[in-house]
Tab-separated table of C-alpha atoms and ligand atoms in Angstrom:
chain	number	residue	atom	x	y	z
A	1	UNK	CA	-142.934	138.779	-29.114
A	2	UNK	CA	-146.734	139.462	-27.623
A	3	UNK	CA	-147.427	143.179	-27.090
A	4	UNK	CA	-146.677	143.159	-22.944
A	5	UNK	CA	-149.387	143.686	-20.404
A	6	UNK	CA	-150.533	147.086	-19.582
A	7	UNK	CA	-149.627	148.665	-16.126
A	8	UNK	CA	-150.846	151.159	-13.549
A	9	UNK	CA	-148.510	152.750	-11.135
A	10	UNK	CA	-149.488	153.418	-7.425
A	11	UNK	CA	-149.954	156.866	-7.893
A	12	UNK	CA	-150.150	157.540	-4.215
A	13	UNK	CA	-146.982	156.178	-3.240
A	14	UNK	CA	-145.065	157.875	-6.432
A	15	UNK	CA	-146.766	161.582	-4.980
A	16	UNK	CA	-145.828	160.552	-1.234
A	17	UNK	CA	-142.010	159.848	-2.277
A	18	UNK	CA	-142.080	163.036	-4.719
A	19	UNK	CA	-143.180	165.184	-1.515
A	20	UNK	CA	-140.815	163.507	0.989
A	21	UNK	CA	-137.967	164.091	-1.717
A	22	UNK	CA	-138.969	167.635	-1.849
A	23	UNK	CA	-138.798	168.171	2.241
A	24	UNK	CA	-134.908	167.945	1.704
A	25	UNK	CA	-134.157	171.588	0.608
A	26	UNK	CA	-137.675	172.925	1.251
A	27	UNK	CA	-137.671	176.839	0.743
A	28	UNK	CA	-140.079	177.800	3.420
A	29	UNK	CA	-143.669	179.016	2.602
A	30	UNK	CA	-143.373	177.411	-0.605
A	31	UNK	CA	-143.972	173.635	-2.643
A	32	UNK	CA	-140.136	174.586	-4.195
A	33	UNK	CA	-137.143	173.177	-3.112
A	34	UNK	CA	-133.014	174.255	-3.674
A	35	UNK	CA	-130.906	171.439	-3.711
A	36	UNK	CA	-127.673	172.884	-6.126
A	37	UNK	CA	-125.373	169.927	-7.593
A	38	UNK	CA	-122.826	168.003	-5.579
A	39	UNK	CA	-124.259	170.391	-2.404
A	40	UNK	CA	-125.669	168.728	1.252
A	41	UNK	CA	-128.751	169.049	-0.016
A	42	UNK	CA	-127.997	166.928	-3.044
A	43	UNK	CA	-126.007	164.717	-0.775
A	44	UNK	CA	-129.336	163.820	1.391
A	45	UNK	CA	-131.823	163.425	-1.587
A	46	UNK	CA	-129.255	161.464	-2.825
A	47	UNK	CA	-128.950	159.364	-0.025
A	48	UNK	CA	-132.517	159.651	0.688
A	49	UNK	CA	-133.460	157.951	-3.285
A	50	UNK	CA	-130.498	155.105	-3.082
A	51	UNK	CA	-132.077	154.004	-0.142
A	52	UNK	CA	-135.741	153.423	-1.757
A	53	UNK	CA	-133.669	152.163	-4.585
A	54	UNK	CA	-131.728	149.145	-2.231
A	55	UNK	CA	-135.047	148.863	-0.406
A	56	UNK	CA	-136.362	147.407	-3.474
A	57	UNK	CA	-133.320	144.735	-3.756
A	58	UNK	CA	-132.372	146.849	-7.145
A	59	UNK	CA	-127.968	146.373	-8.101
A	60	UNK	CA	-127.562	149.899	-7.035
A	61	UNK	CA	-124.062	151.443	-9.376
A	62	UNK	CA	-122.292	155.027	-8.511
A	63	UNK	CA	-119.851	155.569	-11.097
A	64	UNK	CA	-116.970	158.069	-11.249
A	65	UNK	CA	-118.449	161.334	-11.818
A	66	UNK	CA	-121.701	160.434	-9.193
A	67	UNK	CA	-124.113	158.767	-12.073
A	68	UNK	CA	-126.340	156.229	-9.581
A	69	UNK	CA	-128.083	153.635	-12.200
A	70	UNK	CA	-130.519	151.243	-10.210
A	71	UNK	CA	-131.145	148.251	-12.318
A	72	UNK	CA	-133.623	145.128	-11.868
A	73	UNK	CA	-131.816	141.343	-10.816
A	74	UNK	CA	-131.919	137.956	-12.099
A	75	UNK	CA	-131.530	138.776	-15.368
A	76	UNK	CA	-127.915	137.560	-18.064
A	77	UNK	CA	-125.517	140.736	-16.819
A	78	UNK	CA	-125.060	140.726	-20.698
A	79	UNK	CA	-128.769	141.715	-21.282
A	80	UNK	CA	-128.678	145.564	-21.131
A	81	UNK	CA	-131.815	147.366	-19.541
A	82	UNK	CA	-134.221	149.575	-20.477
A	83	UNK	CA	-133.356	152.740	-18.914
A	84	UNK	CA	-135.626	155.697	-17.369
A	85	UNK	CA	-134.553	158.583	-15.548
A	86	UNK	CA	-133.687	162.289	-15.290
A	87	UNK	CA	-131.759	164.320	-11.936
A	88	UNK	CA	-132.425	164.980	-8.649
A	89	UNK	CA	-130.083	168.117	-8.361
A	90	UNK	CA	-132.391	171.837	-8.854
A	91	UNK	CA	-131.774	175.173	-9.351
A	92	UNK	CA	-131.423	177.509	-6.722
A	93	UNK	CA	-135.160	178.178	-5.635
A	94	UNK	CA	-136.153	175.635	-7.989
A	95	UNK	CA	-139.304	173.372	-7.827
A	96	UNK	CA	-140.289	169.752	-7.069
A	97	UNK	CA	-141.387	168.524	-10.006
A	98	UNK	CA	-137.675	169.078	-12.378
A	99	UNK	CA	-136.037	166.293	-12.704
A	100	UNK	CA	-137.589	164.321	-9.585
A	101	UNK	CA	-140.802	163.230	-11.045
A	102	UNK	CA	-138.512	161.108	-13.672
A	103	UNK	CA	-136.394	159.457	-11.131
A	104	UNK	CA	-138.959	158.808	-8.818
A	105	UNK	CA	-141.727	157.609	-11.721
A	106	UNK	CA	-138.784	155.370	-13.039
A	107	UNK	CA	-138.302	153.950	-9.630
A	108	UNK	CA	-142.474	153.428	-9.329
A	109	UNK	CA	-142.757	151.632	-12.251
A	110	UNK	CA	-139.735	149.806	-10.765
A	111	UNK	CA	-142.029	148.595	-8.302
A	112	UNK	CA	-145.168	148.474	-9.578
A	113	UNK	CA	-143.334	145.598	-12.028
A	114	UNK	CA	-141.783	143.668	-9.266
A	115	UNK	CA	-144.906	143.977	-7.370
A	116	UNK	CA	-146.513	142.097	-9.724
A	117	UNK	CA	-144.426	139.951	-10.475
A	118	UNK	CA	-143.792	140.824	-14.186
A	119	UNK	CA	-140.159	140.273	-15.798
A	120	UNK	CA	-139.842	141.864	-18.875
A	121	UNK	CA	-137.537	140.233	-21.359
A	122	UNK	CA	-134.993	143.149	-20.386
A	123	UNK	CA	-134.292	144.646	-16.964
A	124	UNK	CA	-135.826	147.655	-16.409
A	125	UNK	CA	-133.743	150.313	-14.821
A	126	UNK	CA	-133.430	153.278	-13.237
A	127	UNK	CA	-131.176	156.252	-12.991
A	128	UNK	CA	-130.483	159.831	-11.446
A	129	UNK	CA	-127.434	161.305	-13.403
A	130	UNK	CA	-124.774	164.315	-12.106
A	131	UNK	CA	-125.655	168.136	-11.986
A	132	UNK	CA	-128.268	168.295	-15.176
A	133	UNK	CA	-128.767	171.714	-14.338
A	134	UNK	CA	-125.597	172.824	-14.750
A	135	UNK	CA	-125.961	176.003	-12.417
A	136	UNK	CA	-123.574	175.321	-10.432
A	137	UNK	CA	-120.806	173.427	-12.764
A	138	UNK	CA	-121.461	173.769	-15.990
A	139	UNK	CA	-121.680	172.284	-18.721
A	140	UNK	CA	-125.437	170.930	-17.551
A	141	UNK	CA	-126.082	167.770	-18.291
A	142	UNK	CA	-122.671	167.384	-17.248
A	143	UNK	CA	-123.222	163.981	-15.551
A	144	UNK	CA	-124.944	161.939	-18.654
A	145	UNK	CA	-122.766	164.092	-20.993
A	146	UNK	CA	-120.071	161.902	-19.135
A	147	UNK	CA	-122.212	158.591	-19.160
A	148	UNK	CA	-122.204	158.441	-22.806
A	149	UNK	CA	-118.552	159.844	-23.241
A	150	UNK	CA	-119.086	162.704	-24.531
A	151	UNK	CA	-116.652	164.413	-21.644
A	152	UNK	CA	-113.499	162.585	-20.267
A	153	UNK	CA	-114.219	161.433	-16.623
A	154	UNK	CA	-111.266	163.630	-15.577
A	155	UNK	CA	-112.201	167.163	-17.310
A	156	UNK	CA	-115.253	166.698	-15.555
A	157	UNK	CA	-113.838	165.894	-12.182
A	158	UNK	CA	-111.900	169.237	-13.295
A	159	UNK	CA	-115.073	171.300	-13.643
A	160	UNK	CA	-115.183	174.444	-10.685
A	161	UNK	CA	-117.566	176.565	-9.359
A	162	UNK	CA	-117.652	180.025	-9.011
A	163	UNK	CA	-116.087	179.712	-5.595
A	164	UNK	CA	-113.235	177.476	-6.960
A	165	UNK	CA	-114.794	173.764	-5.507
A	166	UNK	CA	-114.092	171.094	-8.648
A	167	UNK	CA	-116.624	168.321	-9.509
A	168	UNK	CA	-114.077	165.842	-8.059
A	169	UNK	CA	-113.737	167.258	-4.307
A	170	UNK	CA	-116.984	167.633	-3.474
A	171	UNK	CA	-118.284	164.070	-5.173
A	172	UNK	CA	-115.636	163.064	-2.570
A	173	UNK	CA	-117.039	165.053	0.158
A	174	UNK	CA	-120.543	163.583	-0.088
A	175	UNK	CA	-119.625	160.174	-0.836
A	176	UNK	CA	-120.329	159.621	-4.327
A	177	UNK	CA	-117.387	159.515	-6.200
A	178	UNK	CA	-117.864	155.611	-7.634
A	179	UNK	CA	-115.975	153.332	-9.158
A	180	UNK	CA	-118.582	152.105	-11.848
A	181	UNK	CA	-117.201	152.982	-15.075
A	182	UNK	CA	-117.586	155.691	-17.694
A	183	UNK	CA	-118.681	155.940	-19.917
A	184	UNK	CA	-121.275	153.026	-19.506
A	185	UNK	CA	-122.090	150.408	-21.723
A	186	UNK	CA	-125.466	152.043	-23.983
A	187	UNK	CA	-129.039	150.262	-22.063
A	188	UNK	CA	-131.311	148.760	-24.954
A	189	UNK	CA	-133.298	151.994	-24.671
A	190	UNK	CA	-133.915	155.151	-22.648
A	191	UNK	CA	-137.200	157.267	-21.650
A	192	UNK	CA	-137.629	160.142	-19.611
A	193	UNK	CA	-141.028	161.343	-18.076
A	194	UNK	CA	-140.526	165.081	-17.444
A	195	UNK	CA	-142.280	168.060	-16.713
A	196	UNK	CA	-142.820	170.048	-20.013
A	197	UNK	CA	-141.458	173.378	-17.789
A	198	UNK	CA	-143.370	175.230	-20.767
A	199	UNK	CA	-146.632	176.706	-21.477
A	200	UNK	CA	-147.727	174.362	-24.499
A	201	UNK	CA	-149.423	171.510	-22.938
A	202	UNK	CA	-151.404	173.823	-20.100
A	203	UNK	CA	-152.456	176.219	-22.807
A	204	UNK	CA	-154.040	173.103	-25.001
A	205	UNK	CA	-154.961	171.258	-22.275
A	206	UNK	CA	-153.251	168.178	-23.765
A	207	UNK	CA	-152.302	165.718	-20.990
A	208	UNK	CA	-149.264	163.762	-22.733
A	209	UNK	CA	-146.313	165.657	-24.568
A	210	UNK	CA	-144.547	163.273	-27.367
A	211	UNK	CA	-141.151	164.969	-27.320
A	212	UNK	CA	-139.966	164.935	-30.417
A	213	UNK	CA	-136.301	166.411	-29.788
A	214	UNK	CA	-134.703	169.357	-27.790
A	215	UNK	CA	-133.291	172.249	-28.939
A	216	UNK	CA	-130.002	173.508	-29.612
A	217	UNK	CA	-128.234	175.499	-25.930
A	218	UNK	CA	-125.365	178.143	-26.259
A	219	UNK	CA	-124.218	179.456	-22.393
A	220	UNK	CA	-121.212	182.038	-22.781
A	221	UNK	CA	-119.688	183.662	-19.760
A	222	UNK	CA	-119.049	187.349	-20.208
A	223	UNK	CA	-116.513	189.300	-18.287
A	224	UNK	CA	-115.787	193.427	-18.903
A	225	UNK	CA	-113.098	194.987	-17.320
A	226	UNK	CA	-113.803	198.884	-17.222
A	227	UNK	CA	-112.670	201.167	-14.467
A	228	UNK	CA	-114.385	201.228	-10.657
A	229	UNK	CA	-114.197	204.832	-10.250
A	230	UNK	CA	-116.467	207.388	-7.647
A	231	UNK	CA	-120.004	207.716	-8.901
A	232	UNK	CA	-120.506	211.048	-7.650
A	233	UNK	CA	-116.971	212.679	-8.963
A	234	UNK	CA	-116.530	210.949	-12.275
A	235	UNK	CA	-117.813	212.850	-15.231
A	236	UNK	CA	-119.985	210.415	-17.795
A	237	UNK	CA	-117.569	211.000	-20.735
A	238	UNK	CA	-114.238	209.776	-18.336
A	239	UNK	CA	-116.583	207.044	-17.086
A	240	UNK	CA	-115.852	203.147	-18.486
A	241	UNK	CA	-118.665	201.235	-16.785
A	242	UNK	CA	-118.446	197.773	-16.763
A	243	UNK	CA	-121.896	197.550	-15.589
A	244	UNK	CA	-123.409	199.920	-17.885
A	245	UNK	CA	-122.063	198.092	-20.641
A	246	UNK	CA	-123.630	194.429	-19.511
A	247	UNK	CA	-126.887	196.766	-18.973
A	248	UNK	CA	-126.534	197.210	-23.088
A	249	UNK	CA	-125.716	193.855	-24.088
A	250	UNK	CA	-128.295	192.607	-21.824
A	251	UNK	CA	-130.434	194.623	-24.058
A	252	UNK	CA	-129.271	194.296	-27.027
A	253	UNK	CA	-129.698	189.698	-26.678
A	254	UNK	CA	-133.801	190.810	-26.171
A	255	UNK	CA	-133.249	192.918	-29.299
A	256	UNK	CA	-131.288	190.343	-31.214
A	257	UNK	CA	-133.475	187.475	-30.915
A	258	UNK	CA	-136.721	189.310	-31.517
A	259	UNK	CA	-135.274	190.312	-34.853
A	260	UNK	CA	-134.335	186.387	-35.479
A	261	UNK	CA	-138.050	185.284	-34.455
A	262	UNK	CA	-139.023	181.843	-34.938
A	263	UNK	CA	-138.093	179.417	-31.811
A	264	UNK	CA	-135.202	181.640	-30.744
A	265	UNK	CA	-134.939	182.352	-27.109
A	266	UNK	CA	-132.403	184.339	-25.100
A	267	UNK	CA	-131.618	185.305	-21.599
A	268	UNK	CA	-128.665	187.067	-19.771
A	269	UNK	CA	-129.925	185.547	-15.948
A	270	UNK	CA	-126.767	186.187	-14.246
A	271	UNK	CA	-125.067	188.927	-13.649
A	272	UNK	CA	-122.480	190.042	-10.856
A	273	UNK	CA	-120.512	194.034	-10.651
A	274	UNK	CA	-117.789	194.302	-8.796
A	275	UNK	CA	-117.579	196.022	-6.209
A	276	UNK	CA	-121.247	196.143	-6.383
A	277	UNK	CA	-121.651	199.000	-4.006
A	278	UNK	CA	-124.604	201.794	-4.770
A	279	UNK	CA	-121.536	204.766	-4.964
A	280	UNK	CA	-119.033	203.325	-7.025
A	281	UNK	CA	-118.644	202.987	-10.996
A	282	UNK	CA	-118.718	199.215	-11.549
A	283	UNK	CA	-115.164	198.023	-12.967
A	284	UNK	CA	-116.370	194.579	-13.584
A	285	UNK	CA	-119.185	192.751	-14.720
A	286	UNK	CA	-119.127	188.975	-14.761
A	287	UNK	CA	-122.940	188.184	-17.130
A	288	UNK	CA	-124.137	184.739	-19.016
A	289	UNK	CA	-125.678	184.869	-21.898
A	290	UNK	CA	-127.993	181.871	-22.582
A	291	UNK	CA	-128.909	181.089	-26.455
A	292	UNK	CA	-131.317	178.585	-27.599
A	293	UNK	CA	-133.217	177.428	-30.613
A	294	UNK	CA	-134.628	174.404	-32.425
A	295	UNK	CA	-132.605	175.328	-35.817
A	296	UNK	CA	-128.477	175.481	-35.640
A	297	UNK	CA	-127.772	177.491	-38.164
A	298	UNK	CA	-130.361	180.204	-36.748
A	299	UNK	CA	-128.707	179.698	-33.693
A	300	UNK	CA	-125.110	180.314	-34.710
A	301	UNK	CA	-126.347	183.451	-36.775
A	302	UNK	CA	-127.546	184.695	-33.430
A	303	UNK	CA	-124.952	183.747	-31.519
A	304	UNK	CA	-122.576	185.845	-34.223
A	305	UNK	CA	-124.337	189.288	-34.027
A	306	UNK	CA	-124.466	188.356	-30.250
A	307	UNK	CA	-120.622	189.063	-30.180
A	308	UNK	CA	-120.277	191.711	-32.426
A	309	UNK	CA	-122.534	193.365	-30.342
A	310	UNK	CA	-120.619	192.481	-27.039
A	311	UNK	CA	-116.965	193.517	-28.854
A	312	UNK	CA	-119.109	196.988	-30.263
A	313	UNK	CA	-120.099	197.609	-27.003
A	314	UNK	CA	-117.207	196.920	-25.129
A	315	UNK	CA	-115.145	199.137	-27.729
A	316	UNK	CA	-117.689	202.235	-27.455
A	317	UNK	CA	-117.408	201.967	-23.546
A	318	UNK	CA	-113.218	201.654	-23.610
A	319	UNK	CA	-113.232	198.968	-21.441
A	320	UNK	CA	-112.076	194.873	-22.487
A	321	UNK	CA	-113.840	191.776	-22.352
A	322	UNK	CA	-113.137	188.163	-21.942
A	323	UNK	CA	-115.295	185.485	-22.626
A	324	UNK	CA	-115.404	181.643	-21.636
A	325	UNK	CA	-118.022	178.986	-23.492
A	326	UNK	CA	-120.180	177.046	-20.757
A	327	UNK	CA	-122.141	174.868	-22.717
A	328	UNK	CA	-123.102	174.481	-26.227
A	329	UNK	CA	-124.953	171.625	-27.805
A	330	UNK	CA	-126.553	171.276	-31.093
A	331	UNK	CA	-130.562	170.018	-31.272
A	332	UNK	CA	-131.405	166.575	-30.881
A	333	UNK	CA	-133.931	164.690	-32.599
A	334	UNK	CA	-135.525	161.928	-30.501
A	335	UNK	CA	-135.368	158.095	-31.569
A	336	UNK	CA	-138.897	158.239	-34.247
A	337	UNK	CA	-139.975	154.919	-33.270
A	338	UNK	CA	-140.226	155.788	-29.150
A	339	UNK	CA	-142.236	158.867	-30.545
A	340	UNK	CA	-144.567	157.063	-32.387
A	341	UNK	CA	-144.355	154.475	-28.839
A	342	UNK	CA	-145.161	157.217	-26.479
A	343	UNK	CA	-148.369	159.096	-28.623
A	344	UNK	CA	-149.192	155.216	-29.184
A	345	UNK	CA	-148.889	154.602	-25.459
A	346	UNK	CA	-150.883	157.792	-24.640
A	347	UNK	CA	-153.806	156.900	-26.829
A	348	UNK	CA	-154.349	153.655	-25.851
A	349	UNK	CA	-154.623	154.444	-22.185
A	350	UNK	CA	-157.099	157.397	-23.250
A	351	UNK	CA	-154.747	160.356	-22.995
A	352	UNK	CA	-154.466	163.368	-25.525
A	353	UNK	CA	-151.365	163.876	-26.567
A	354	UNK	CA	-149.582	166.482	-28.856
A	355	UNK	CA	-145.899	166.478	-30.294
A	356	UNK	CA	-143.740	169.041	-29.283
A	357	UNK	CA	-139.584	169.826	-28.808
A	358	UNK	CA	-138.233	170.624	-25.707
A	359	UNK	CA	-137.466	173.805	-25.008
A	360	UNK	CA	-135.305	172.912	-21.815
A	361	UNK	CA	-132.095	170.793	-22.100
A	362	UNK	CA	-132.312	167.020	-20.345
A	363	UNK	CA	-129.956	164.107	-20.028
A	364	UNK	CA	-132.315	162.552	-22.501
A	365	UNK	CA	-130.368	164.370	-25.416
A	366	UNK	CA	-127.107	162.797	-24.207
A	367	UNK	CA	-128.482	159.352	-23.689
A	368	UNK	CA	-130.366	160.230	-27.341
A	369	UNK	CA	-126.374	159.907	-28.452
A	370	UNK	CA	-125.731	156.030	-27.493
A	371	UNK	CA	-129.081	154.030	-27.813
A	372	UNK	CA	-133.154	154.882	-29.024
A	373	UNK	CA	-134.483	157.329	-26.564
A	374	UNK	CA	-137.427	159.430	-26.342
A	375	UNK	CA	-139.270	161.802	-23.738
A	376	UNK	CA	-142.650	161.943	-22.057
A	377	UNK	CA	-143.913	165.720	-20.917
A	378	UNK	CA	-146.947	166.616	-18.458
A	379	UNK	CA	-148.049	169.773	-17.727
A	380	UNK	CA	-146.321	172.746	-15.477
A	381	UNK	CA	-149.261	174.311	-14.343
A	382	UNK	CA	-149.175	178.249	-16.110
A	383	UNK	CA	-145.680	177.233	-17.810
A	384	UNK	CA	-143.570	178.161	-14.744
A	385	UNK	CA	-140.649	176.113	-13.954
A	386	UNK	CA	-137.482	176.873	-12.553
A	387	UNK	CA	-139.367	178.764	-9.648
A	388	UNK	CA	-141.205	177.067	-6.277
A	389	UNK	CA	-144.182	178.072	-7.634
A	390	UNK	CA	-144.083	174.921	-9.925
A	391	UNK	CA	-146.595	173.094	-10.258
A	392	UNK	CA	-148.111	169.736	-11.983
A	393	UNK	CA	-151.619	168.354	-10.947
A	394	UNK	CA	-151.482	165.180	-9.319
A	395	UNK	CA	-153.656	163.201	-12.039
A	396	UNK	CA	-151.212	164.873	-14.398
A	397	UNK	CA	-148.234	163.082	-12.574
A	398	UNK	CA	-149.739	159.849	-12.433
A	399	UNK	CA	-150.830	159.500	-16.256
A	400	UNK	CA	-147.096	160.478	-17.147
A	401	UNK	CA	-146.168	157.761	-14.980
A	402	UNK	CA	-148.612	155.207	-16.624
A	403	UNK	CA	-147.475	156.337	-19.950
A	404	UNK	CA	-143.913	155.801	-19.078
A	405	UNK	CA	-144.588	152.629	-17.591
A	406	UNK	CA	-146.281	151.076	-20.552
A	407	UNK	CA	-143.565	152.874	-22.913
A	408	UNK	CA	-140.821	150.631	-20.887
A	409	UNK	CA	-142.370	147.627	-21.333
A	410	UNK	CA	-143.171	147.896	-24.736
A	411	UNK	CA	-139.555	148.856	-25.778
A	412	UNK	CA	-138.170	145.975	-23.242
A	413	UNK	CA	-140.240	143.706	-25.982
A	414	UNK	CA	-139.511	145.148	-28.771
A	415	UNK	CA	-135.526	144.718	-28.007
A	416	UNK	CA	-136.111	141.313	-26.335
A	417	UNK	CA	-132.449	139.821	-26.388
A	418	UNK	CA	-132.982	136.697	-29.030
A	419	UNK	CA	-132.598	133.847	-26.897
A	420	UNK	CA	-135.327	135.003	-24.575
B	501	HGY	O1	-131.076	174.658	-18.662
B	501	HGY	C1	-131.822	173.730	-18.907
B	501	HGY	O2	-132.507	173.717	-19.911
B	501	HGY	C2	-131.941	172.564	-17.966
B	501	HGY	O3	-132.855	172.898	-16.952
B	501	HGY	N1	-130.671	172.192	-17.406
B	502	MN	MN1	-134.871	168.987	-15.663
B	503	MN	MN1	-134.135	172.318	-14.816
């Protein structure tokens, strides 16, 4: 099969759709945007992408837990695409690149392809899966953990928020509960252009990030039950302080994984007393401890003295904990070969371009499960993500999008179907 032509996007029109996208939850006085899973927010970006997606004539597919896969026509149905994509859904007071700039670069190239008239041996295709963030249900990547089958369609539909609303109600409520199945049948091959939401690539001023896997993600919910009790009255040796005691675990994680060293990261970023009032001993702390790292086994030795430390606690305070798992996946090594295609890729169209892992989970490591699959980073400006302030030049997004382009085509050659 000849090597297949190489592409441009139309830069402009992939930054005018990523800042139209990021009007719908615009936080004021900022470039960020909050639009939580499943939420009106999400609804209207939703709605808002499917419609550029049918503009283009593209076999638009919602499947039962709110997956949308856009995929290219006129080809066998029994020819399986070559897949890009990422999410749509943010954090609260998130930014505009996370997620988006995959969807929308996968929908460019899309274009770009039909535009000129190119038809690959496979379909490209496009897709924006369910709540990758997971901040609001978790697990996150819940939506292409449910793709590939790695969750029953029904657990997920189970999954509730912290105000009691399950996946399954409010898919309902914004209209994208679908009747596509999953899991899906595997595409041929899946790529993800993403911001690298690290410092790495900024620091080296390296344009293109080869991912080379992601790392392993523990999330545990914490909940101690001491005693609410008068702040002013209660003597410190009657006291059992629920929110004293998350104060010392919270602590104790920075202490814990700065002892481990290596990749090993840690963060307790929620954390809610009850009753939360300035005069009264806190009788219950509700706190999430987030665990990650590139090697399992260092992981699950942190993750041990993380416990220990939350039952020692606990015990010295006299007060009882409960605990509930919210996500845990192992690292994932990327497909070698769409490595090797995206530095390849990158050097040919006269980017740098540095291997790296990803430090932040992506719905590439569940797609990474059922066919080859690799990433493609670009630069957050300073290393901040997960905060408005996020930021990616616009020549940055555009070479990404090149790169991710050319990637596509490539593997849609590569995997040509025999009889074409
Ligand atoms: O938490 C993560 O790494 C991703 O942003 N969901
Ligand atoms: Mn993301
Ligand atoms: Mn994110």
């Amino acid at each position: 099969m000849s090597a297949p032509p190489s592409i441009s996007v139309d830069g402009a029109r992939l930054l005018r759709r990523l800042d139209e996208l990021a009007h719908i939850g615009a936080i004021p006085g900022t470039r960020g945007c909050s639009r939580l899973a499943l939420g009106d927010g999400d609804r209207q970006g939703r709605d808002l992408v499917v419609t550029w997606m049918r503009d283009l004539g593209l076999d638009v597919t919602v499947d039962g837990v709110g997956n949308v896969v856009a995929t290219m026509v006129g080809w066998d149905p029994d020819v399986a695409p070559v897949l890009a994509g990422s999410h749509i859904d943010t954090v609260d007071r998130g930014g505009r690149y996370d997620g988006n700039l995959g969807v929308l670069a996968g929908l460019e190239v899309i274009e770009r392809c039909l535009e000129l008239g190119l038809r690959p041996p496979r379909p490209l295709a496009v897709a924006f899966f369910t709540d990758e963030e997971g901040s609001r249900f978790a697990p996150d990547m819940l939506g292409s953990l449910v793709y590939v089958g790695g969750m029953g369609l029904e657990a997920a539909l189970e999954v509730r928020d912290r105000d009691g609303f399950a996946v399954g109600a409010e898919l309902e409520r914004i209209g994208y509960r679908g009747a596509a199945p999953c899991p899906a049948r595997p595409p041929a091959a899946y790529v993800e252009l993403h911001i690298e939401q690290g410092p790495i690539l900024d620091l080296e001023d390296v344009t293109i990030g080869a991912v080379t896997g992601v790392q392993g993600i523990s999330w545990t919910e914490v909940t101690f039950e001491g005693q609410a009790n008068h702040a002013g009255t209660t003597p410190m040796h009657l006291r059992r302080d629920a929110g004293y005691a998350a104060a010392e675990v919270a602590v104790a994680v920075r202490t814990i994984v700065a002892e481990a060293g290596g990749h090993q990261v840690g963060t307790v970023g929620s954390l809610r007393l009850v009753p939360d009032l300035v005069n009264v001993v806190a009788g219950q702390a509700t706190f999430t401890v987030d665990l990650r790292n590139t090697d399992e086994g260092a992981l699950q030795a942190v993750e041990a003295r993380v416990a220990a430390r939350i039952a020692a606690v606990a015990a010295a305070e006299g007060i009882t904990v409960s605990s509930r798992p919210l996500a845990r996946f192992e690292p994932v090594p990327f497909a070698p070969e769409v490595v090797d295609l995206v530095e390849t890729t990158a050097a040919a169209l006269g980017h740098s371009c540095r291997r790296l892992p990803s430090g932040a989970g992506h719905d590439a490591q569940m797609l990474a499960r059922v066919c080859p699959t690799g990433m493609v980073f670009v630069k957050s400006q300073g290393g901040i993500s997960h905060n408005p302030a996020e930021h990616t030049e616009d020549h940055d997004v555009v070479a990404g999008a090149d790169v991710l382009a050319n990637v596509m085509l490539h593997l849609a050659a590569a995997t040509a179907p025999p009889e074409v």
